[in-house]
Amino acid sequence: DQQVKQNSPSLSVQEGRISILNCDYTNSMFDYFLWYKKYPAEGPTFLISISSIKDKNEDGRFTVFLNKSAKHLSLHIVPSQPGDSAVYFCAASAAGNTPLVFGKGTRLSVIA
Amino acid sequence: DVKVTQSSRYLVKRTGEKVFLECVQDMDHENMFWYRQDPGLGLRLIYFSYDVKMKEKGDIPEGYSVSREKKERFSLILESASTNQTSMYLCASSLRYGDIQYFGAGTRLSVL
């Protein structure tokens, strides 16, 4: 059973607009959430994280929102750039005692 | 900066061969991980290790084994390679269990 779900396999956005990538989780013990970005033929790179004690974390163009009651988090990219085109993975862990659990990823295409 | 180095970017092997994938990290991380990435399936955890000579099965350990003789090195072994093991293999390390994982560039393995 998938504990971390990214229900949209792909997303296409115009350059300059907002990209919103979504992630749902089922395990209420998860308390730390991360987003990774992956280009083809490269390893994933860490992008941004959020602890369950927060509901928002911002880093430049990237903002992660966490809605614990809905077990939902989202990554906002504003403004989107062609270089943001990649696969984005959501991941979660529980109390630092389990390895990260990854979603299946969402492929973002930013069109110029 | 954390550096995780995978020994090969591309490998081509024949069915039945024994295959070794090597991974080295330079940040004195306790934990190391092996994943495979396949289209539509995301990142699937094969094995992980939380200490030298210690290993734990991940979600898909069948057909694989691992070795961790030194803290900085974690090897993935395909005992008898099969065509369904053709995939992108990714190594990662982290300081703590549920913490940020840092990935290598990946090894694209083709089994013919």
PDB file of C-alpha atoms in Angstrom:
ATOM      1  CA  ASP A   1       0.000   0.000   0.000  1.00  0.00           C
ATOM      2  CA  GLN A   2       1.425   3.349  -1.031  1.00  0.00           C
ATOM      3  CA  GLN A   3       2.002   5.586   1.964  1.00  0.00           C
ATOM      4  CA  VAL A   4       3.051   8.571  -0.139  1.00  0.00           C
ATOM      5  CA  LYS A   5       1.049   9.296  -3.257  1.00  0.00           C
ATOM      6  CA  GLN A   6       1.655  11.692  -6.084  1.00  0.00           C
ATOM      7  CA  ASN A   7      -1.497  11.307  -8.113  1.00  0.00           C
ATOM      8  CA  SER A   8      -0.444  13.402 -11.087  1.00  0.00           C
ATOM      9  CA  PRO A   9       2.195  11.641 -13.182  1.00  0.00           C
ATOM     10  CA  SER A  10       2.766  14.795 -15.205  1.00  0.00           C
ATOM     11  CA  LEU A  11       2.114  18.514 -15.230  1.00  0.00           C
ATOM     12  CA  SER A  12       2.643  21.122 -17.905  1.00  0.00           C
ATOM     13  CA  VAL A  13       2.948  24.828 -17.072  1.00  0.00           C
ATOM     14  CA  GLN A  14       3.756  27.970 -19.008  1.00  0.00           C
ATOM     15  CA  GLU A  15       6.983  29.768 -18.181  1.00  0.00           C
ATOM     16  CA  GLY A  16       6.403  32.528 -15.623  1.00  0.00           C
ATOM     17  CA  ARG A  17       3.280  30.898 -14.185  1.00  0.00           C
ATOM     18  CA  ILE A  18       2.913  29.024 -10.919  1.00  0.00           C
ATOM     19  CA  SER A  19       3.571  25.273 -10.776  1.00  0.00           C
ATOM     20  CA  ILE A  20       1.752  23.368  -8.033  1.00  0.00           C
ATOM     21  CA  LEU A  21       2.797  19.797  -7.338  1.00  0.00           C
ATOM     22  CA  ASN A  22       0.721  17.778  -4.909  1.00  0.00           C
ATOM     23  CA  CYS A  23       1.426  14.920  -2.545  1.00  0.00           C
ATOM     24  CA  ASP A  24      -0.837  12.957  -0.203  1.00  0.00           C
ATOM     25  CA  TYR A  25       0.182  10.616   2.587  1.00  0.00           C
ATOM     26  CA  THR A  26      -1.620   8.036   4.662  1.00  0.00           C
ATOM     27  CA  ASN A  27       0.677   7.466   7.630  1.00  0.00           C
ATOM     28  CA  SER A  28      -0.220   9.866  10.453  1.00  0.00           C
ATOM     29  CA  MET A  29       3.161   9.166  12.059  1.00  0.00           C
ATOM     30  CA  PHE A  30       4.991  11.023   9.282  1.00  0.00           C
ATOM     31  CA  ASP A  31       6.430  14.225  10.691  1.00  0.00           C
ATOM     32  CA  TYR A  32       9.069  15.287   8.194  1.00  0.00           C
ATOM     33  CA  PHE A  33       8.482  15.870   4.504  1.00  0.00           C
ATOM     34  CA  LEU A  34      10.871  16.572   1.671  1.00  0.00           C
ATOM     35  CA  TRP A  35      10.817  17.389  -2.012  1.00  0.00           C
ATOM     36  CA  TYR A  36      13.469  16.213  -4.436  1.00  0.00           C
ATOM     37  CA  LYS A  37      14.080  17.195  -8.023  1.00  0.00           C
ATOM     38  CA  LYS A  38      15.511  14.802 -10.586  1.00  0.00           C
ATOM     39  CA  TYR A  39      16.854  15.476 -14.060  1.00  0.00           C
ATOM     40  CA  PRO A  40      17.254  12.578 -16.515  1.00  0.00           C
ATOM     41  CA  ALA A  41      20.442  10.553 -16.052  1.00  0.00           C
ATOM     42  CA  GLU A  42      21.177  12.289 -12.734  1.00  0.00           C
ATOM     43  CA  GLY A  43      20.489  11.463  -9.100  1.00  0.00           C
ATOM     44  CA  PRO A  44      17.704  13.252  -7.205  1.00  0.00           C
ATOM     45  CA  THR A  45      18.736  16.462  -5.467  1.00  0.00           C
ATOM     46  CA  PHE A  46      17.165  17.726  -2.280  1.00  0.00           C
ATOM     47  CA  LEU A  47      15.012  20.801  -2.844  1.00  0.00           C
ATOM     48  CA  ILE A  48      13.125  21.769   0.295  1.00  0.00           C
ATOM     49  CA  SER A  49      11.713  20.204   3.439  1.00  0.00           C
ATOM     50  CA  ILE A  50       9.132  20.896   6.123  1.00  0.00           C
ATOM     51  CA  SER A  51       8.615  19.633   9.633  1.00  0.00           C
ATOM     52  CA  SER A  52       5.141  18.820  10.890  1.00  0.00           C
ATOM     53  CA  ILE A  53       5.322  21.659  13.403  1.00  0.00           C
ATOM     54  CA  LYS A  54       5.124  24.105  10.502  1.00  0.00           C
ATOM     55  CA  ASP A  55       2.582  24.614   7.772  1.00  0.00           C
ATOM     56  CA  LYS A  56       4.770  26.521   5.342  1.00  0.00           C
ATOM     57  CA  ASN A  57       8.408  26.720   4.388  1.00  0.00           C
ATOM     58  CA  GLU A  58       9.829  29.002   1.743  1.00  0.00           C
ATOM     59  CA  ASP A  59      13.125  29.041  -0.113  1.00  0.00           C
ATOM     60  CA  GLY A  60      13.371  31.494  -2.966  1.00  0.00           C
ATOM     61  CA  ARG A  61      10.944  30.496  -5.703  1.00  0.00           C
ATOM     62  CA  PHE A  62       9.986  27.301  -3.874  1.00  0.00           C
ATOM     63  CA  THR A  63       7.391  27.039  -1.133  1.00  0.00           C
ATOM     64  CA  VAL A  64       6.100  23.891   0.513  1.00  0.00           C
ATOM     65  CA  PHE A  65       2.724  23.892   2.259  1.00  0.00           C
ATOM     66  CA  LEU A  66       1.648  21.221   4.710  1.00  0.00           C
ATOM     67  CA  ASN A  67      -1.963  20.497   5.671  1.00  0.00           C
ATOM     68  CA  LYS A  68      -1.765  17.897   8.420  1.00  0.00           C
ATOM     69  CA  SER A  69      -5.489  17.439   8.848  1.00  0.00           C
ATOM     70  CA  ALA A  70      -5.829  16.603   5.152  1.00  0.00           C
ATOM     71  CA  LYS A  71      -2.523  14.690   5.086  1.00  0.00           C
ATOM     72  CA  HIS A  72      -1.558  16.727   2.093  1.00  0.00           C
ATOM     73  CA  LEU A  73       1.431  18.751   1.042  1.00  0.00           C
ATOM     74  CA  SER A  74       2.163  20.803  -2.014  1.00  0.00           C
ATOM     75  CA  LEU A  75       5.157  22.401  -3.661  1.00  0.00           C
ATOM     76  CA  HIS A  76       4.679  25.776  -5.309  1.00  0.00           C
ATOM     77  CA  ILE A  77       7.200  27.102  -7.802  1.00  0.00           C
ATOM     78  CA  VAL A  78       6.805  30.766  -8.669  1.00  0.00           C
ATOM     79  CA  PRO A  79       7.669  31.851 -11.284  1.00  0.00           C
ATOM     80  CA  SER A  80       8.244  28.622 -13.183  1.00  0.00           C
ATOM     81  CA  GLN A  81      11.276  28.494 -15.444  1.00  0.00           C
ATOM     82  CA  PRO A  82      12.221  26.058 -18.230  1.00  0.00           C
ATOM     83  CA  GLY A  83      15.094  24.806 -16.060  1.00  0.00           C
ATOM     84  CA  ASP A  84      12.514  23.604 -13.535  1.00  0.00           C
ATOM     85  CA  SER A  85      11.453  20.893 -15.983  1.00  0.00           C
ATOM     86  CA  ALA A  86      12.253  17.674 -14.120  1.00  0.00           C
ATOM     87  CA  VAL A  87      10.660  14.878 -12.125  1.00  0.00           C
ATOM     88  CA  TYR A  88       9.715  15.913  -8.597  1.00  0.00           C
ATOM     89  CA  PHE A  89       9.538  13.381  -5.801  1.00  0.00           C
ATOM     90  CA  CYS A  90       7.775  13.865  -2.506  1.00  0.00           C
ATOM     91  CA  ALA A  91       9.170  11.935   0.486  1.00  0.00           C
ATOM     92  CA  ALA A  92       8.275  11.500   4.150  1.00  0.00           C
ATOM     93  CA  SER A  93       9.679   9.995   7.316  1.00  0.00           C
ATOM     94  CA  ALA A  94       8.347   9.196  10.796  1.00  0.00           C
ATOM     95  CA  ALA A  95      10.162  10.540  13.855  1.00  0.00           C
ATOM     96  CA  GLY A  96      13.504  10.047  12.142  1.00  0.00           C
ATOM     97  CA  ASN A  97      13.271   6.326  12.819  1.00  0.00           C
ATOM     98  CA  THR A  98      12.412   5.108   9.374  1.00  0.00           C
ATOM     99  CA  PRO A  99      14.031   5.577   5.991  1.00  0.00           C
ATOM    100  CA  LEU A 100      12.364   8.063   3.703  1.00  0.00           C
ATOM    101  CA  VAL A 101       9.271   6.848   1.878  1.00  0.00           C
ATOM    102  CA  PHE A 102       9.064   8.254  -1.636  1.00  0.00           C
ATOM    103  CA  GLY A 103       6.150   8.952  -3.926  1.00  0.00           C
ATOM    104  CA  LYS A 104       6.279   7.860  -7.564  1.00  0.00           C
ATOM    105  CA  GLY A 105       7.065  11.327  -8.824  1.00  0.00           C
ATOM    106  CA  THR A 106       5.479  13.998 -11.007  1.00  0.00           C
ATOM    107  CA  ARG A 107       7.089  15.077 -14.258  1.00  0.00           C
ATOM    108  CA  LEU A 108       6.928  18.850 -14.605  1.00  0.00           C
ATOM    109  CA  SER A 109       7.328  20.435 -18.013  1.00  0.00           C
ATOM    110  CA  VAL A 110       7.715  24.205 -18.127  1.00  0.00           C
ATOM    111  CA  ILE A 111       6.988  25.496 -21.599  1.00  0.00           C
ATOM    112  CA  ALA A 112       8.654  28.664 -22.831  1.00  0.00           C
TER     113      ALA A 112
ATOM    114  CA  ASP B   1      29.201  19.484   0.195  1.00  0.00           C
ATOM    115  CA  VAL B   2      28.195  15.870   0.493  1.00  0.00           C
ATOM    116  CA  LYS B   3      29.542  13.739  -2.265  1.00  0.00           C
ATOM    117  CA  VAL B   4      28.142  10.346  -3.114  1.00  0.00           C
ATOM    118  CA  THR B   5      30.042   8.649  -5.894  1.00  0.00           C
ATOM    119  CA  GLN B   6      28.840   5.667  -7.877  1.00  0.00           C
ATOM    120  CA  SER B   7      31.595   3.826  -9.651  1.00  0.00           C
ATOM    121  CA  SER B   8      29.930   3.532 -13.046  1.00  0.00           C
ATOM    122  CA  ARG B   9      27.446   5.691 -14.933  1.00  0.00           C
ATOM    123  CA  TYR B  10      26.598   3.007 -17.480  1.00  0.00           C
ATOM    124  CA  LEU B  11      27.005  -0.752 -17.398  1.00  0.00           C
ATOM    125  CA  VAL B  12      26.043  -3.464 -19.848  1.00  0.00           C
ATOM    126  CA  LYS B  13      26.020  -7.025 -18.551  1.00  0.00           C
ATOM    127  CA  ARG B  14      24.857 -10.410 -19.766  1.00  0.00           C
ATOM    128  CA  THR B  15      22.143 -12.519 -18.181  1.00  0.00           C
ATOM    129  CA  GLY B  16      23.572 -14.699 -15.423  1.00  0.00           C
ATOM    130  CA  GLU B  17      26.597 -12.518 -14.733  1.00  0.00           C
ATOM    131  CA  LYS B  18      27.419 -11.416 -11.205  1.00  0.00           C
ATOM    132  CA  VAL B  19      27.311  -7.627 -11.057  1.00  0.00           C
ATOM    133  CA  PHE B  20      28.819  -5.297  -8.487  1.00  0.00           C
ATOM    134  CA  LEU B  21      27.675  -1.705  -8.103  1.00  0.00           C
ATOM    135  CA  GLU B  22      29.871   0.386  -5.844  1.00  0.00           C
ATOM    136  CA  CYS B  23      29.004   3.510  -3.900  1.00  0.00           C
ATOM    137  CA  VAL B  24      31.243   5.721  -1.774  1.00  0.00           C
ATOM    138  CA  GLN B  25      30.269   8.706   0.373  1.00  0.00           C
ATOM    139  CA  ASP B  26      32.631  11.205   1.906  1.00  0.00           C
ATOM    140  CA  MET B  27      30.560  12.704   4.732  1.00  0.00           C
ATOM    141  CA  ASP B  28      30.925  10.030   7.389  1.00  0.00           C
ATOM    142  CA  HIS B  29      27.207   9.252   7.150  1.00  0.00           C
ATOM    143  CA  GLU B  30      25.890   6.357   9.171  1.00  0.00           C
ATOM    144  CA  ASN B  31      23.168   5.358   6.750  1.00  0.00           C
ATOM    145  CA  MET B  32      23.411   4.260   3.146  1.00  0.00           C
ATOM    146  CA  PHE B  33      20.729   3.153   0.711  1.00  0.00           C
ATOM    147  CA  TRP B  34      20.276   1.480  -2.645  1.00  0.00           C
ATOM    148  CA  TYR B  35      17.264   2.253  -4.831  1.00  0.00           C
ATOM    149  CA  ARG B  36      16.194   1.433  -8.314  1.00  0.00           C
ATOM    150  CA  GLN B  37      14.189   3.811 -10.442  1.00  0.00           C
ATOM    151  CA  ASP B  38      11.864   2.608 -13.177  1.00  0.00           C
ATOM    152  CA  PRO B  39       9.373   4.621 -15.256  1.00  0.00           C
ATOM    153  CA  GLY B  40       6.048   4.924 -13.473  1.00  0.00           C
ATOM    154  CA  LEU B  41       7.324   3.143 -10.364  1.00  0.00           C
ATOM    155  CA  GLY B  42       9.333   5.908  -8.742  1.00  0.00           C
ATOM    156  CA  LEU B  43      12.175   5.124  -6.355  1.00  0.00           C
ATOM    157  CA  ARG B  44      12.026   1.688  -4.821  1.00  0.00           C
ATOM    158  CA  LEU B  45      14.249   0.818  -1.880  1.00  0.00           C
ATOM    159  CA  ILE B  46      16.290  -2.349  -2.347  1.00  0.00           C
ATOM    160  CA  TYR B  47      18.484  -2.457   0.751  1.00  0.00           C
ATOM    161  CA  PHE B  48      19.835  -0.071   3.335  1.00  0.00           C
ATOM    162  CA  SER B  49      22.506  -0.097   5.991  1.00  0.00           C
ATOM    163  CA  TYR B  50      22.647   1.840   9.254  1.00  0.00           C
ATOM    164  CA  ASP B  51      26.141   0.764  10.284  1.00  0.00           C
ATOM    165  CA  VAL B  52      29.157  -1.158   9.086  1.00  0.00           C
ATOM    166  CA  LYS B  53      28.288  -4.797   8.431  1.00  0.00           C
ATOM    167  CA  MET B  54      24.625  -4.092   9.169  1.00  0.00           C
ATOM    168  CA  LYS B  55      21.968  -4.311   6.493  1.00  0.00           C
ATOM    169  CA  GLU B  56      18.207  -4.252   6.232  1.00  0.00           C
ATOM    170  CA  LYS B  57      15.928  -5.331   3.417  1.00  0.00           C
ATOM    171  CA  GLY B  58      13.952  -2.675   1.681  1.00  0.00           C
ATOM    172  CA  ASP B  59      10.851  -3.126  -0.425  1.00  0.00           C
ATOM    173  CA  ILE B  60      12.352  -5.172  -3.267  1.00  0.00           C
ATOM    174  CA  PRO B  61      15.418  -7.124  -2.046  1.00  0.00           C
ATOM    175  CA  GLU B  62      14.860 -10.256  -4.128  1.00  0.00           C
ATOM    176  CA  GLY B  63      17.736 -10.986  -6.475  1.00  0.00           C
ATOM    177  CA  TYR B  64      20.063  -8.543  -4.710  1.00  0.00           C
ATOM    178  CA  SER B  65      22.510  -8.572  -1.845  1.00  0.00           C
ATOM    179  CA  VAL B  66      24.661  -5.865  -0.281  1.00  0.00           C
ATOM    180  CA  SER B  67      27.954  -5.456   1.485  1.00  0.00           C
ATOM    181  CA  ARG B  68      29.153  -2.757   3.848  1.00  0.00           C
ATOM    182  CA  GLU B  69      32.655  -3.528   5.094  1.00  0.00           C
ATOM    183  CA  LYS B  70      33.632   0.116   5.588  1.00  0.00           C
ATOM    184  CA  LYS B  71      31.512   3.044   6.688  1.00  0.00           C
ATOM    185  CA  GLU B  72      32.021   4.995   3.502  1.00  0.00           C
ATOM    186  CA  ARG B  73      31.351   2.179   1.041  1.00  0.00           C
ATOM    187  CA  PHE B  74      28.138   0.317   0.240  1.00  0.00           C
ATOM    188  CA  SER B  75      28.033  -2.256  -2.536  1.00  0.00           C
ATOM    189  CA  LEU B  76      25.020  -3.691  -4.307  1.00  0.00           C
ATOM    190  CA  ILE B  77      25.434  -7.179  -5.755  1.00  0.00           C
ATOM    191  CA  LEU B  78      23.288  -8.819  -8.377  1.00  0.00           C
ATOM    192  CA  GLU B  79      24.078 -12.482  -7.827  1.00  0.00           C
ATOM    193  CA  SER B  80      22.853 -13.593 -11.255  1.00  0.00           C
ATOM    194  CA  ALA B  81      21.725 -10.696 -13.388  1.00  0.00           C
ATOM    195  CA  SER B  82      18.415 -10.990 -15.191  1.00  0.00           C
ATOM    196  CA  THR B  83      16.803  -8.803 -17.844  1.00  0.00           C
ATOM    197  CA  ASN B  84      14.204  -7.530 -15.372  1.00  0.00           C
ATOM    198  CA  GLN B  85      17.043  -5.955 -13.402  1.00  0.00           C
ATOM    199  CA  THR B  86      17.699  -3.523 -16.214  1.00  0.00           C
ATOM    200  CA  SER B  87      17.168  -0.212 -14.464  1.00  0.00           C
ATOM    201  CA  MET B  88      18.658   2.980 -13.068  1.00  0.00           C
ATOM    202  CA  TYR B  89      20.319   2.254  -9.718  1.00  0.00           C
ATOM    203  CA  LEU B  90      20.741   5.047  -7.216  1.00  0.00           C
ATOM    204  CA  CYS B  91      22.825   5.115  -4.062  1.00  0.00           C
ATOM    205  CA  ALA B  92      22.173   7.572  -1.232  1.00  0.00           C
ATOM    206  CA  SER B  93      23.488   8.384   2.216  1.00  0.00           C
ATOM    207  CA  SER B  94      22.162  10.259   5.238  1.00  0.00           C
ATOM    208  CA  LEU B  95      23.412  11.264   8.632  1.00  0.00           C
ATOM    209  CA  ARG B  96      20.293  10.115  10.454  1.00  0.00           C
ATOM    210  CA  TYR B  97      17.668   7.591   9.467  1.00  0.00           C
ATOM    211  CA  GLY B  98      14.829   9.823   8.366  1.00  0.00           C
ATOM    212  CA  ASP B  99      16.991  12.749   7.411  1.00  0.00           C
ATOM    213  CA  ILE B 100      17.837  14.273   4.058  1.00  0.00           C
ATOM    214  CA  GLN B 101      19.355  11.684   1.755  1.00  0.00           C
ATOM    215  CA  TYR B 102      22.076  12.681  -0.670  1.00  0.00           C
ATOM    216  CA  PHE B 103      22.151  10.772  -3.912  1.00  0.00           C
ATOM    217  CA  GLY B 104      24.816   9.719  -6.328  1.00  0.00           C
ATOM    218  CA  ALA B 105      24.477  10.315 -10.056  1.00  0.00           C
ATOM    219  CA  GLY B 106      23.126   6.835 -10.671  1.00  0.00           C
ATOM    220  CA  THR B 107      24.198   3.781 -12.651  1.00  0.00           C
ATOM    221  CA  ARG B 108      22.199   2.870 -15.722  1.00  0.00           C
ATOM    222  CA  LEU B 109      22.432  -0.937 -15.904  1.00  0.00           C
ATOM    223  CA  SER B 110      21.381  -2.865 -18.966  1.00  0.00           C
ATOM    224  CA  VAL B 111      21.178  -6.650 -18.727  1.00  0.00           C
ATOM    225  CA  LEU B 112      21.092  -8.337 -22.115  1.00  0.00           C
TER     226      LEU B 112
END
